[in-house]
Amino acid sequence: MPVPEPDLTKLREIFITRRHQSGLTFDQLAELSGIGRQTLLNISSAKYNGDLRTWLRLSKAFNVSLDELLADVWP
């Protein structure tokens, strides 16, 4: 059985929703996650999807598991 492909178009939505739920500004999230503010802005505008390390850091900053954070990416 083939593994389904992730829907990477959902990453932007996930990021925006979690950031708003957390109440963190881009600057606060950058400091908390160790990810550059510009990178966060690029994820927010879908110019960049990030890599595994980026999403691991975001999951820690949002205080959720990586599985929970990215669950909607998988059909």
PDB file of N, CA, C, O and CB in Angstrom:
ATOM      1  N   MET A   1       0.850  -1.178   0.000  1.00  0.00           N
ATOM      2  CA  MET A   1       0.000   0.000   0.000  1.00  0.00           C
ATOM      3  C   MET A   1       0.896   1.242   0.000  1.00  0.00           C
ATOM      4  O   MET A   1       1.755   1.380   0.871  1.00  0.00           O
ATOM      5  CB  MET A   1      -0.967  -0.002   1.230  1.00  0.00           C
ATOM      6  N   PRO A   2       0.705   2.145  -0.966  1.00  0.00           N
ATOM      7  CA  PRO A   2       1.550   3.336  -1.036  1.00  0.00           C
ATOM      8  C   PRO A   2       1.253   4.330   0.096  1.00  0.00           C
ATOM      9  O   PRO A   2       0.119   4.449   0.561  1.00  0.00           O
ATOM     10  CB  PRO A   2       1.365   4.021  -2.383  1.00  0.00           C
ATOM     11  N   VAL A   3       2.276   5.017   0.509  1.00  0.00           N
ATOM     12  CA  VAL A   3       2.143   6.041   1.546  1.00  0.00           C
ATOM     13  C   VAL A   3       1.570   7.305   0.891  1.00  0.00           C
ATOM     14  O   VAL A   3       2.076   7.737  -0.145  1.00  0.00           O
ATOM     15  CB  VAL A   3       3.531   6.336   2.246  1.00  0.00           C
ATOM     16  N   PRO A   4       0.534   7.898   1.473  1.00  0.00           N
ATOM     17  CA  PRO A   4      -0.038   9.104   0.872  1.00  0.00           C
ATOM     18  C   PRO A   4       0.942  10.277   0.930  1.00  0.00           C
ATOM     19  O   PRO A   4       1.746  10.384   1.856  1.00  0.00           O
ATOM     20  CB  PRO A   4      -1.345   9.479   1.578  1.00  0.00           C
ATOM     21  N   GLU A   5       0.865  11.128  -0.046  1.00  0.00           N
ATOM     22  CA  GLU A   5       1.700  12.324  -0.073  1.00  0.00           C
ATOM     23  C   GLU A   5       1.116  13.386   0.857  1.00  0.00           C
ATOM     24  O   GLU A   5      -0.102  13.553   0.909  1.00  0.00           O
ATOM     25  CB  GLU A   5       1.825  12.873  -1.517  1.00  0.00           C
ATOM     26  N   PRO A   6       1.959  14.097   1.586  1.00  0.00           N
ATOM     27  CA  PRO A   6       1.453  15.156   2.459  1.00  0.00           C
ATOM     28  C   PRO A   6       0.951  16.340   1.627  1.00  0.00           C
ATOM     29  O   PRO A   6       1.461  16.613   0.541  1.00  0.00           O
ATOM     30  CB  PRO A   6       2.554  15.619   3.444  1.00  0.00           C
ATOM     31  N   ASP A   7      -0.045  17.026   2.153  1.00  0.00           N
ATOM     32  CA  ASP A   7      -0.570  18.231   1.516  1.00  0.00           C
ATOM     33  C   ASP A   7       0.155  19.433   2.122  1.00  0.00           C
ATOM     34  O   ASP A   7      -0.295  20.012   3.110  1.00  0.00           O
ATOM     35  CB  ASP A   7      -2.132  18.350   1.703  1.00  0.00           C
ATOM     36  N   LEU A   8       1.275  19.792   1.517  1.00  0.00           N
ATOM     37  CA  LEU A   8       2.120  20.857   2.065  1.00  0.00           C
ATOM     38  C   LEU A   8       1.471  22.236   1.977  1.00  0.00           C
ATOM     39  O   LEU A   8       1.943  23.179   2.611  1.00  0.00           O
ATOM     40  CB  LEU A   8       3.447  20.881   1.341  1.00  0.00           C
ATOM     41  N   THR A   9       0.402  22.366   1.206  1.00  0.00           N
ATOM     42  CA  THR A   9      -0.289  23.654   1.131  1.00  0.00           C
ATOM     43  C   THR A   9      -0.949  23.995   2.466  1.00  0.00           C
ATOM     44  O   THR A   9      -1.284  25.154   2.710  1.00  0.00           O
ATOM     45  CB  THR A   9      -1.341  23.636   0.008  1.00  0.00           C
ATOM     46  N   LYS A  10      -1.136  23.005   3.322  1.00  0.00           N
ATOM     47  CA  LYS A  10      -1.764  23.240   4.631  1.00  0.00           C
ATOM     48  C   LYS A  10      -0.797  23.794   5.673  1.00  0.00           C
ATOM     49  O   LYS A  10      -1.228  24.249   6.732  1.00  0.00           O
ATOM     50  CB  LYS A  10      -2.363  21.956   5.146  1.00  0.00           C
ATOM     51  N   LEU A  11       0.497  23.761   5.389  1.00  0.00           N
ATOM     52  CA  LEU A  11       1.477  24.227   6.372  1.00  0.00           C
ATOM     53  C   LEU A  11       1.258  25.688   6.749  1.00  0.00           C
ATOM     54  O   LEU A  11       1.344  26.050   7.923  1.00  0.00           O
ATOM     55  CB  LEU A  11       2.886  24.043   5.833  1.00  0.00           C
ATOM     56  N   ARG A  12       0.979  26.520   5.764  1.00  0.00           N
ATOM     57  CA  ARG A  12       0.748  27.951   6.035  1.00  0.00           C
ATOM     58  C   ARG A  12      -0.431  28.122   6.996  1.00  0.00           C
ATOM     59  O   ARG A  12      -0.342  28.859   7.978  1.00  0.00           O
ATOM     60  CB  ARG A  12       0.481  28.728   4.709  1.00  0.00           C
ATOM     61  N   GLU A  13      -1.521  27.442   6.703  1.00  0.00           N
ATOM     62  CA  GLU A  13      -2.720  27.532   7.539  1.00  0.00           C
ATOM     63  C   GLU A  13      -2.447  27.051   8.964  1.00  0.00           C
ATOM     64  O   GLU A  13      -2.874  27.676   9.934  1.00  0.00           O
ATOM     65  CB  GLU A  13      -3.859  26.715   6.920  1.00  0.00           C
ATOM     66  N   ILE A  14      -1.734  25.939   9.076  1.00  0.00           N
ATOM     67  CA  ILE A  14      -1.379  25.407  10.393  1.00  0.00           C
ATOM     68  C   ILE A  14      -0.556  26.423  11.164  1.00  0.00           C
ATOM     69  O   ILE A  14      -0.818  26.682  12.339  1.00  0.00           O
ATOM     70  CB  ILE A  14      -0.603  24.083  10.259  1.00  0.00           C
ATOM     71  N   PHE A  15       0.438  26.997  10.502  1.00  0.00           N
ATOM     72  CA  PHE A  15       1.304  27.970  11.160  1.00  0.00           C
ATOM     73  C   PHE A  15       0.504  29.179  11.641  1.00  0.00           C
ATOM     74  O   PHE A  15       0.618  29.588  12.796  1.00  0.00           O
ATOM     75  CB  PHE A  15       2.420  28.419  10.210  1.00  0.00           C
ATOM     76  N   ILE A  16      -0.297  29.739  10.754  1.00  0.00           N
ATOM     77  CA  ILE A  16      -1.075  30.940  11.099  1.00  0.00           C
ATOM     78  C   ILE A  16      -2.031  30.649  12.250  1.00  0.00           C
ATOM     79  O   ILE A  16      -2.132  31.441  13.187  1.00  0.00           O
ATOM     80  CB  ILE A  16      -1.866  31.450   9.872  1.00  0.00           C
ATOM     81  N   THR A  17      -2.730  29.521  12.188  1.00  0.00           N
ATOM     82  CA  THR A  17      -3.686  29.166  13.242  1.00  0.00           C
ATOM     83  C   THR A  17      -2.990  28.999  14.585  1.00  0.00           C
ATOM     84  O   THR A  17      -3.447  29.544  15.589  1.00  0.00           O
ATOM     85  CB  THR A  17      -4.429  27.877  12.877  1.00  0.00           C
ATOM     86  N   ARG A  18      -1.896  28.257  14.615  1.00  0.00           N
ATOM     87  CA  ARG A  18      -1.177  28.031  15.878  1.00  0.00           C
ATOM     88  C   ARG A  18      -0.577  29.318  16.435  1.00  0.00           C
ATOM     89  O   ARG A  18      -0.597  29.542  17.645  1.00  0.00           O
ATOM     90  CB  ARG A  18      -0.073  26.998  15.677  1.00  0.00           C
ATOM     91  N   ARG A  19      -0.049  30.159  15.560  1.00  0.00           N
ATOM     92  CA  ARG A  19       0.532  31.417  16.046  1.00  0.00           C
ATOM     93  C   ARG A  19      -0.548  32.291  16.672  1.00  0.00           C
ATOM     94  O   ARG A  19      -0.332  32.891  17.725  1.00  0.00           O
ATOM     95  CB  ARG A  19       1.234  32.177  14.896  1.00  0.00           C
ATOM     96  N   HIS A  20      -1.694  32.361  16.036  1.00  0.00           N
ATOM     97  CA  HIS A  20      -2.784  33.171  16.593  1.00  0.00           C
ATOM     98  C   HIS A  20      -3.296  32.580  17.903  1.00  0.00           C
ATOM     99  O   HIS A  20      -3.571  33.313  18.854  1.00  0.00           O
ATOM    100  CB  HIS A  20      -3.936  33.284  15.585  1.00  0.00           C
ATOM    101  N   GLN A  21      -3.425  31.255  17.952  1.00  0.00           N
ATOM    102  CA  GLN A  21      -3.869  30.601  19.189  1.00  0.00           C
ATOM    103  C   GLN A  21      -2.892  30.838  20.331  1.00  0.00           C
ATOM    104  O   GLN A  21      -3.295  30.973  21.486  1.00  0.00           O
ATOM    105  CB  GLN A  21      -4.043  29.103  18.963  1.00  0.00           C
ATOM    106  N   SER A  22      -1.614  30.886  20.002  1.00  0.00           N
ATOM    107  CA  SER A  22      -0.593  31.072  21.039  1.00  0.00           C
ATOM    108  C   SER A  22      -0.531  32.525  21.522  1.00  0.00           C
ATOM    109  O   SER A  22      -0.085  32.798  22.636  1.00  0.00           O
ATOM    110  CB  SER A  22       0.778  30.642  20.508  1.00  0.00           C
ATOM    111  N   GLY A  23      -0.982  33.446  20.674  1.00  0.00           N
ATOM    112  CA  GLY A  23      -0.910  34.860  21.030  1.00  0.00           C
ATOM    113  C   GLY A  23       0.485  35.442  20.888  1.00  0.00           C
ATOM    114  O   GLY A  23       0.744  36.554  21.348  1.00  0.00           O
ATOM    115  N   LEU A  24       1.386  34.700  20.256  1.00  0.00           N
ATOM    116  CA  LEU A  24       2.768  35.153  20.112  1.00  0.00           C
ATOM    117  C   LEU A  24       2.928  36.048  18.879  1.00  0.00           C
ATOM    118  O   LEU A  24       2.340  35.792  17.828  1.00  0.00           O
ATOM    119  CB  LEU A  24       3.718  33.946  20.019  1.00  0.00           C
ATOM    120  N   THR A  25       3.720  37.080  19.026  1.00  0.00           N
ATOM    121  CA  THR A  25       4.101  37.884  17.871  1.00  0.00           C
ATOM    122  C   THR A  25       5.192  37.138  17.104  1.00  0.00           C
ATOM    123  O   THR A  25       5.743  36.156  17.600  1.00  0.00           O
ATOM    124  CB  THR A  25       4.589  39.308  18.306  1.00  0.00           C
ATOM    125  N   PHE A  26       5.498  37.599  15.911  1.00  0.00           N
ATOM    126  CA  PHE A  26       6.584  36.982  15.156  1.00  0.00           C
ATOM    127  C   PHE A  26       7.901  37.098  15.917  1.00  0.00           C
ATOM    128  O   PHE A  26       8.692  36.155  15.940  1.00  0.00           O
ATOM    129  CB  PHE A  26       6.710  37.629  13.768  1.00  0.00           C
ATOM    130  N   ASP A  27       8.138  38.243  16.535  1.00  0.00           N
ATOM    131  CA  ASP A  27       9.372  38.429  17.303  1.00  0.00           C
ATOM    132  C   ASP A  27       9.441  37.477  18.495  1.00  0.00           C
ATOM    133  O   ASP A  27      10.488  36.884  18.756  1.00  0.00           O
ATOM    134  CB  ASP A  27       9.481  39.875  17.787  1.00  0.00           C
ATOM    135  N   GLN A  28       8.340  37.329  19.212  1.00  0.00           N
ATOM    136  CA  GLN A  28       8.314  36.424  20.355  1.00  0.00           C
ATOM    137  C   GLN A  28       8.511  34.974  19.926  1.00  0.00           C
ATOM    138  O   GLN A  28       9.245  34.220  20.566  1.00  0.00           O
ATOM    139  CB  GLN A  28       7.001  36.568  21.109  1.00  0.00           C
ATOM    140  N   LEU A  29       7.850  34.595  18.840  1.00  0.00           N
ATOM    141  CA  LEU A  29       7.986  33.231  18.344  1.00  0.00           C
ATOM    142  C   LEU A  29       9.401  32.962  17.843  1.00  0.00           C
ATOM    143  O   LEU A  29       9.936  31.870  18.033  1.00  0.00           O
ATOM    144  CB  LEU A  29       6.978  32.972  17.230  1.00  0.00           C
ATOM    145  N   ALA A  30       9.996  33.951  17.211  1.00  0.00           N
ATOM    146  CA  ALA A  30      11.381  33.809  16.742  1.00  0.00           C
ATOM    147  C   ALA A  30      12.317  33.573  17.926  1.00  0.00           C
ATOM    148  O   ALA A  30      13.188  32.705  17.870  1.00  0.00           O
ATOM    149  CB  ALA A  30      11.823  35.066  15.949  1.00  0.00           C
ATOM    150  N   GLU A  31      12.137  34.334  18.976  1.00  0.00           N
ATOM    151  CA  GLU A  31      12.992  34.188  20.157  1.00  0.00           C
ATOM    152  C   GLU A  31      12.766  32.841  20.847  1.00  0.00           C
ATOM    153  O   GLU A  31      13.718  32.182  21.265  1.00  0.00           O
ATOM    154  CB  GLU A  31      12.731  35.332  21.144  1.00  0.00           C
ATOM    155  N   LEU A  32      11.522  32.446  20.960  1.00  0.00           N
ATOM    156  CA  LEU A  32      11.175  31.209  21.649  1.00  0.00           C
ATOM    157  C   LEU A  32      11.620  29.971  20.867  1.00  0.00           C
ATOM    158  O   LEU A  32      12.046  28.979  21.460  1.00  0.00           O
ATOM    159  CB  LEU A  32       9.677  31.155  21.891  1.00  0.00           C
ATOM    160  N   SER A  33      11.522  30.030  19.553  1.00  0.00           N
ATOM    161  CA  SER A  33      11.818  28.865  18.721  1.00  0.00           C
ATOM    162  C   SER A  33      13.252  28.820  18.210  1.00  0.00           C
ATOM    163  O   SER A  33      13.750  27.756  17.843  1.00  0.00           O
ATOM    164  CB  SER A  33      10.887  28.834  17.559  1.00  0.00           C
ATOM    165  N   GLY A  34      13.914  29.970  18.185  1.00  0.00           N
ATOM    166  CA  GLY A  34      15.250  30.023  17.606  1.00  0.00           C
ATOM    167  C   GLY A  34      15.227  30.074  16.086  1.00  0.00           C
ATOM    168  O   GLY A  34      16.249  29.854  15.437  1.00  0.00           O
ATOM    169  N   ILE A  35      14.071  30.361  15.527  1.00  0.00           N
ATOM    170  CA  ILE A  35      13.904  30.472  14.071  1.00  0.00           C
ATOM    171  C   ILE A  35      13.869  31.957  13.738  1.00  0.00           C
ATOM    172  O   ILE A  35      13.228  32.738  14.442  1.00  0.00           O
ATOM    173  CB  ILE A  35      12.589  29.735  13.567  1.00  0.00           C
ATOM    174  N   GLY A  36      14.544  32.344  12.684  1.00  0.00           N
ATOM    175  CA  GLY A  36      14.588  33.746  12.304  1.00  0.00           C
ATOM    176  C   GLY A  36      13.217  34.314  11.980  1.00  0.00           C
ATOM    177  O   GLY A  36      12.362  33.628  11.419  1.00  0.00           O
ATOM    178  N   ARG A  37      13.021  35.566  12.337  1.00  0.00           N
ATOM    179  CA  ARG A  37      11.741  36.241  12.083  1.00  0.00           C
ATOM    180  C   ARG A  37      11.386  36.194  10.607  1.00  0.00           C
ATOM    181  O   ARG A  37      10.230  35.954  10.261  1.00  0.00           O
ATOM    182  CB  ARG A  37      11.794  37.699  12.562  1.00  0.00           C
ATOM    183  N   GLN A  38      12.359  36.418   9.727  1.00  0.00           N
ATOM    184  CA  GLN A  38      12.094  36.413   8.295  1.00  0.00           C
ATOM    185  C   GLN A  38      11.644  35.031   7.821  1.00  0.00           C
ATOM    186  O   GLN A  38      10.774  34.926   6.956  1.00  0.00           O
ATOM    187  CB  GLN A  38      13.339  36.855   7.526  1.00  0.00           C
ATOM    188  N   THR A  39      12.221  33.993   8.371  1.00  0.00           N
ATOM    189  CA  THR A  39      11.800  32.630   8.035  1.00  0.00           C
ATOM    190  C   THR A  39      10.355  32.414   8.451  1.00  0.00           C
ATOM    191  O   THR A  39       9.574  31.827   7.702  1.00  0.00           O
ATOM    192  CB  THR A  39      12.715  31.589   8.715  1.00  0.00           C
ATOM    193  N   LEU A  40       9.995  32.880   9.631  1.00  0.00           N
ATOM    194  CA  LEU A  40       8.611  32.761  10.097  1.00  0.00           C
ATOM    195  C   LEU A  40       7.656  33.529   9.188  1.00  0.00           C
ATOM    196  O   LEU A  40       6.571  33.042   8.873  1.00  0.00           O
ATOM    197  CB  LEU A  40       8.486  33.270  11.537  1.00  0.00           C
ATOM    198  N   LEU A  41       8.053  34.711   8.774  1.00  0.00           N
ATOM    199  CA  LEU A  41       7.230  35.490   7.846  1.00  0.00           C
ATOM    200  C   LEU A  41       7.075  34.755   6.515  1.00  0.00           C
ATOM    201  O   LEU A  41       6.002  34.774   5.913  1.00  0.00           O
ATOM    202  CB  LEU A  41       7.847  36.885   7.617  1.00  0.00           C
ATOM    203  N   ASN A  42       8.141  34.111   6.061  1.00  0.00           N
ATOM    204  CA  ASN A  42       8.081  33.362   4.805  1.00  0.00           C
ATOM    205  C   ASN A  42       7.169  32.146   4.911  1.00  0.00           C
ATOM    206  O   ASN A  42       6.483  31.807   3.947  1.00  0.00           O
ATOM    207  CB  ASN A  42       9.477  32.923   4.389  1.00  0.00           C
ATOM    208  N   ILE A  43       7.148  31.494   6.049  1.00  0.00           N
ATOM    209  CA  ILE A  43       6.222  30.384   6.255  1.00  0.00           C
ATOM    210  C   ILE A  43       4.789  30.912   6.266  1.00  0.00           C
ATOM    211  O   ILE A  43       3.890  30.303   5.686  1.00  0.00           O
ATOM    212  CB  ILE A  43       6.540  29.635   7.577  1.00  0.00           C
ATOM    213  N   SER A  44       4.587  32.038   6.924  1.00  0.00           N
ATOM    214  CA  SER A  44       3.262  32.644   7.019  1.00  0.00           C
ATOM    215  C   SER A  44       2.711  33.056   5.658  1.00  0.00           C
ATOM    216  O   SER A  44       1.498  33.052   5.450  1.00  0.00           O
ATOM    217  CB  SER A  44       3.311  33.847   7.932  1.00  0.00           C
ATOM    218  N   SER A  45       3.593  33.409   4.742  1.00  0.00           N
ATOM    219  CA  SER A  45       3.149  33.838   3.412  1.00  0.00           C
ATOM    220  C   SER A  45       3.293  32.730   2.366  1.00  0.00           C
ATOM    221  O   SER A  45       3.107  32.972   1.174  1.00  0.00           O
ATOM    222  CB  SER A  45       3.939  35.063   2.972  1.00  0.00           C
ATOM    223  N   ALA A  46       3.624  31.519   2.813  1.00  0.00           N
ATOM    224  CA  ALA A  46       3.774  30.343   1.947  1.00  0.00           C
ATOM    225  C   ALA A  46       4.912  30.475   0.935  1.00  0.00           C
ATOM    226  O   ALA A  46       4.890  29.832  -0.115  1.00  0.00           O
ATOM    227  CB  ALA A  46       2.483  30.089   1.211  1.00  0.00           C
ATOM    228  N   LYS A  47       5.892  31.298   1.245  1.00  0.00           N
ATOM    229  CA  LYS A  47       7.081  31.391   0.398  1.00  0.00           C
ATOM    230  C   LYS A  47       8.085  30.295   0.754  1.00  0.00           C
ATOM    231  O   LYS A  47       8.981  29.986  -0.032  1.00  0.00           O
ATOM    232  CB  LYS A  47       7.735  32.779   0.538  1.00  0.00           C
ATOM    233  N   TYR A  48       7.929  29.711   1.940  1.00  0.00           N
ATOM    234  CA  TYR A  48       8.840  28.689   2.440  1.00  0.00           C
ATOM    235  C   TYR A  48       8.030  27.732   3.304  1.00  0.00           C
ATOM    236  O   TYR A  48       7.204  28.168   4.106  1.00  0.00           O
ATOM    237  CB  TYR A  48      10.031  29.321   3.247  1.00  0.00           C
ATOM    238  N   ASN A  49       8.259  26.439   3.146  1.00  0.00           N
ATOM    239  CA  ASN A  49       7.542  25.449   3.956  1.00  0.00           C
ATOM    240  C   ASN A  49       8.286  25.041   5.209  1.00  0.00           C
ATOM    241  O   ASN A  49       7.693  24.474   6.127  1.00  0.00           O
ATOM    242  CB  ASN A  49       7.263  24.232   3.138  1.00  0.00           C
ATOM    243  N   GLY A  50       9.563  25.320   5.261  1.00  0.00           N
ATOM    244  CA  GLY A  50      10.352  24.877   6.398  1.00  0.00           C
ATOM    245  C   GLY A  50      10.781  23.432   6.216  1.00  0.00           C
ATOM    246  O   GLY A  50      10.302  22.736   5.321  1.00  0.00           O
ATOM    247  N   ASP A  51      11.683  22.995   7.068  1.00  0.00           N
ATOM    248  CA  ASP A  51      12.146  21.614   7.042  1.00  0.00           C
ATOM    249  C   ASP A  51      11.750  20.954   8.356  1.00  0.00           C
ATOM    250  O   ASP A  51      11.073  21.563   9.185  1.00  0.00           O
ATOM    251  CB  ASP A  51      13.690  21.537   6.814  1.00  0.00           C
ATOM    252  N   LEU A  52      12.167  19.727   8.542  1.00  0.00           N
ATOM    253  CA  LEU A  52      11.788  18.991   9.748  1.00  0.00           C
ATOM    254  C   LEU A  52      12.239  19.704  11.010  1.00  0.00           C
ATOM    255  O   LEU A  52      11.491  19.789  11.984  1.00  0.00           O
ATOM    256  CB  LEU A  52      12.370  17.592   9.714  1.00  0.00           C
ATOM    257  N   ARG A  53      13.468  20.218  10.994  1.00  0.00           N
ATOM    258  CA  ARG A  53      13.980  20.922  12.173  1.00  0.00           C
ATOM    259  C   ARG A  53      13.139  22.158  12.489  1.00  0.00           C
ATOM    260  O   ARG A  53      12.885  22.454  13.656  1.00  0.00           O
ATOM    261  CB  ARG A  53      15.445  21.324  11.959  1.00  0.00           C
ATOM    262  N   THR A  54      12.713  22.871  11.466  1.00  0.00           N
ATOM    263  CA  THR A  54      11.866  24.057  11.656  1.00  0.00           C
ATOM    264  C   THR A  54      10.575  23.679  12.368  1.00  0.00           C
ATOM    265  O   THR A  54      10.175  24.331  13.332  1.00  0.00           O
ATOM    266  CB  THR A  54      11.550  24.728  10.301  1.00  0.00           C
ATOM    267  N   TRP A  55       9.927  22.626  11.889  1.00  0.00           N
ATOM    268  CA  TRP A  55       8.644  22.235  12.474  1.00  0.00           C
ATOM    269  C   TRP A  55       8.812  21.593  13.855  1.00  0.00           C
ATOM    270  O   TRP A  55       7.914  21.691  14.691  1.00  0.00           O
ATOM    271  CB  TRP A  55       7.919  21.270  11.541  1.00  0.00           C
ATOM    272  N   LEU A  56       9.924  20.955  14.099  1.00  0.00           N
ATOM    273  CA  LEU A  56      10.198  20.465  15.458  1.00  0.00           C
ATOM    274  C   LEU A  56      10.327  21.631  16.431  1.00  0.00           C
ATOM    275  O   LEU A  56       9.770  21.600  17.528  1.00  0.00           O
ATOM    276  CB  LEU A  56      11.485  19.608  15.481  1.00  0.00           C
ATOM    277  N   ARG A  57      11.054  22.644  16.025  1.00  0.00           N
ATOM    278  CA  ARG A  57      11.205  23.830  16.878  1.00  0.00           C
ATOM    279  C   ARG A  57       9.870  24.526  17.101  1.00  0.00           C
ATOM    280  O   ARG A  57       9.574  24.981  18.206  1.00  0.00           O
ATOM    281  CB  ARG A  57      12.206  24.812  16.257  1.00  0.00           C
ATOM    282  N   LEU A  58       9.065  24.606  16.045  1.00  0.00           N
ATOM    283  CA  LEU A  58       7.746  25.233  16.184  1.00  0.00           C
ATOM    284  C   LEU A  58       6.854  24.413  17.114  1.00  0.00           C
ATOM    285  O   LEU A  58       6.119  24.978  17.925  1.00  0.00           O
ATOM    286  CB  LEU A  58       7.072  25.390  14.804  1.00  0.00           C
ATOM    287  N   SER A  59       6.913  23.099  17.005  1.00  0.00           N
ATOM    288  CA  SER A  59       6.070  22.275  17.885  1.00  0.00           C
ATOM    289  C   SER A  59       6.438  22.503  19.353  1.00  0.00           C
ATOM    290  O   SER A  59       5.566  22.557  20.220  1.00  0.00           O
ATOM    291  CB  SER A  59       6.215  20.773  17.526  1.00  0.00           C
ATOM    292  N   LYS A  60       7.722  22.635  19.617  1.00  0.00           N
ATOM    293  CA  LYS A  60       8.152  22.918  20.999  1.00  0.00           C
ATOM    294  C   LYS A  60       7.705  24.310  21.442  1.00  0.00           C
ATOM    295  O   LYS A  60       7.254  24.489  22.573  1.00  0.00           O
ATOM    296  CB  LYS A  60       9.687  22.797  21.122  1.00  0.00           C
ATOM    297  N   ALA A  61       7.827  25.286  20.557  1.00  0.00           N
ATOM    298  CA  ALA A  61       7.421  26.653  20.895  1.00  0.00           C
ATOM    299  C   ALA A  61       5.915  26.741  21.135  1.00  0.00           C
ATOM    300  O   ALA A  61       5.465  27.495  21.998  1.00  0.00           O
ATOM    301  CB  ALA A  61       7.832  27.621  19.780  1.00  0.00           C
ATOM    302  N   PHE A  62       5.136  25.971  20.370  1.00  0.00           N
ATOM    303  CA  PHE A  62       3.680  25.964  20.532  1.00  0.00           C
ATOM    304  C   PHE A  62       3.223  24.983  21.610  1.00  0.00           C
ATOM    305  O   PHE A  62       2.038  24.904  21.933  1.00  0.00           O
ATOM    306  CB  PHE A  62       3.010  25.620  19.211  1.00  0.00           C
ATOM    307  N   ASN A  63       4.192  24.230  22.166  1.00  0.00           N
ATOM    308  CA  ASN A  63       3.916  23.276  23.245  1.00  0.00           C
ATOM    309  C   ASN A  63       2.936  22.178  22.816  1.00  0.00           C
ATOM    310  O   ASN A  63       2.015  21.824  23.552  1.00  0.00           O
ATOM    311  CB  ASN A  63       3.361  24.014  24.457  1.00  0.00           C
ATOM    312  N   VAL A  64       3.157  21.650  21.612  1.00  0.00           N
ATOM    313  CA  VAL A  64       2.380  20.516  21.105  1.00  0.00           C
ATOM    314  C   VAL A  64       3.349  19.517  20.478  1.00  0.00           C
ATOM    315  O   VAL A  64       4.479  19.869  20.139  1.00  0.00           O
ATOM    316  CB  VAL A  64       1.296  20.981  20.063  1.00  0.00           C
ATOM    317  N   SER A  65       2.908  18.289  20.329  1.00  0.00           N
ATOM    318  CA  SER A  65       3.765  17.299  19.682  1.00  0.00           C
ATOM    319  C   SER A  65       3.835  17.601  18.185  1.00  0.00           C
ATOM    320  O   SER A  65       2.953  18.257  17.630  1.00  0.00           O
ATOM    321  CB  SER A  65       3.236  15.853  19.933  1.00  0.00           C
ATOM    322  N   LEU A  66       4.873  17.122  17.556  1.00  0.00           N
ATOM    323  CA  LEU A  66       5.014  17.301  16.111  1.00  0.00           C
ATOM    324  C   LEU A  66       3.861  16.606  15.392  1.00  0.00           C
ATOM    325  O   LEU A  66       3.332  17.134  14.414  1.00  0.00           O
ATOM    326  CB  LEU A  66       6.378  16.747  15.616  1.00  0.00           C
ATOM    327  N   ASP A  67       3.471  15.433  15.867  1.00  0.00           N
ATOM    328  CA  ASP A  67       2.336  14.713  15.272  1.00  0.00           C
ATOM    329  C   ASP A  67       1.063  15.551  15.320  1.00  0.00           C
ATOM    330  O   ASP A  67       0.334  15.641  14.333  1.00  0.00           O
ATOM    331  CB  ASP A  67       2.110  13.378  15.996  1.00  0.00           C
ATOM    332  N   GLU A  68       0.806  16.152  16.456  1.00  0.00           N
ATOM    333  CA  GLU A  68      -0.395  16.977  16.606  1.00  0.00           C
ATOM    334  C   GLU A  68      -0.320  18.217  15.724  1.00  0.00           C
ATOM    335  O   GLU A  68      -1.304  18.606  15.096  1.00  0.00           O
ATOM    336  CB  GLU A  68      -0.587  17.385  18.072  1.00  0.00           C
ATOM    337  N   LEU A  69       0.836  18.820  15.685  1.00  0.00           N
ATOM    338  CA  LEU A  69       1.004  20.045  14.889  1.00  0.00           C
ATOM    339  C   LEU A  69       0.775  19.791  13.408  1.00  0.00           C
ATOM    340  O   LEU A  69       0.143  20.598  12.727  1.00  0.00           O
ATOM    341  CB  LEU A  69       2.398  20.627  15.100  1.00  0.00           C
ATOM    342  N   LEU A  70       1.282  18.683  12.912  1.00  0.00           N
ATOM    343  CA  LEU A  70       1.238  18.427  11.465  1.00  0.00           C
ATOM    344  C   LEU A  70       0.184  17.401  11.037  1.00  0.00           C
ATOM    345  O   LEU A  70       0.208  16.943   9.895  1.00  0.00           O
ATOM    346  CB  LEU A  70       2.584  17.958  11.007  1.00  0.00           C
ATOM    347  N   ALA A  71      -0.723  17.039  11.916  1.00  0.00           N
ATOM    348  CA  ALA A  71      -1.722  16.017  11.606  1.00  0.00           C
ATOM    349  C   ALA A  71      -2.542  16.354  10.357  1.00  0.00           C
ATOM    350  O   ALA A  71      -2.845  15.459   9.569  1.00  0.00           O
ATOM    351  CB  ALA A  71      -2.652  15.832  12.789  1.00  0.00           C
ATOM    352  N   ASP A  72      -2.899  17.604  10.164  1.00  0.00           N
ATOM    353  CA  ASP A  72      -3.747  17.983   9.030  1.00  0.00           C
ATOM    354  C   ASP A  72      -3.047  17.934   7.679  1.00  0.00           C
ATOM    355  O   ASP A  72      -3.697  18.047   6.640  1.00  0.00           O
ATOM    356  CB  ASP A  72      -4.276  19.355   9.245  1.00  0.00           C
ATOM    357  N   VAL A  73      -1.738  17.767   7.686  1.00  0.00           N
ATOM    358  CA  VAL A  73      -0.988  17.707   6.424  1.00  0.00           C
ATOM    359  C   VAL A  73      -1.201  16.355   5.736  1.00  0.00           C
ATOM    360  O   VAL A  73      -1.084  16.244   4.516  1.00  0.00           O
ATOM    361  CB  VAL A  73       0.523  17.946   6.677  1.00  0.00           C
ATOM    362  N   TRP A  74      -1.513  15.339   6.530  1.00  0.00           N
ATOM    363  CA  TRP A  74      -1.659  13.979   5.987  1.00  0.00           C
ATOM    364  C   TRP A  74      -3.109  13.678   5.738  1.00  0.00           C
ATOM    365  O   TRP A  74      -3.940  13.843   6.630  1.00  0.00           O
ATOM    366  CB  TRP A  74      -1.060  12.931   6.937  1.00  0.00           C
ATOM    367  N   PRO A  75      -3.438  13.228   4.509  1.00  0.00           N
ATOM    368  CA  PRO A  75      -4.840  12.902   4.189  1.00  0.00           C
ATOM    369  C   PRO A  75      -5.338  11.668   4.933  1.00  0.00           C
ATOM    370  O   PRO A  75      -6.492  11.271   4.768  1.00  0.00           O
ATOM    371  CB  PRO A  75      -4.997  12.684   2.691  1.00  0.00           C
TER     372      PRO A  75
END
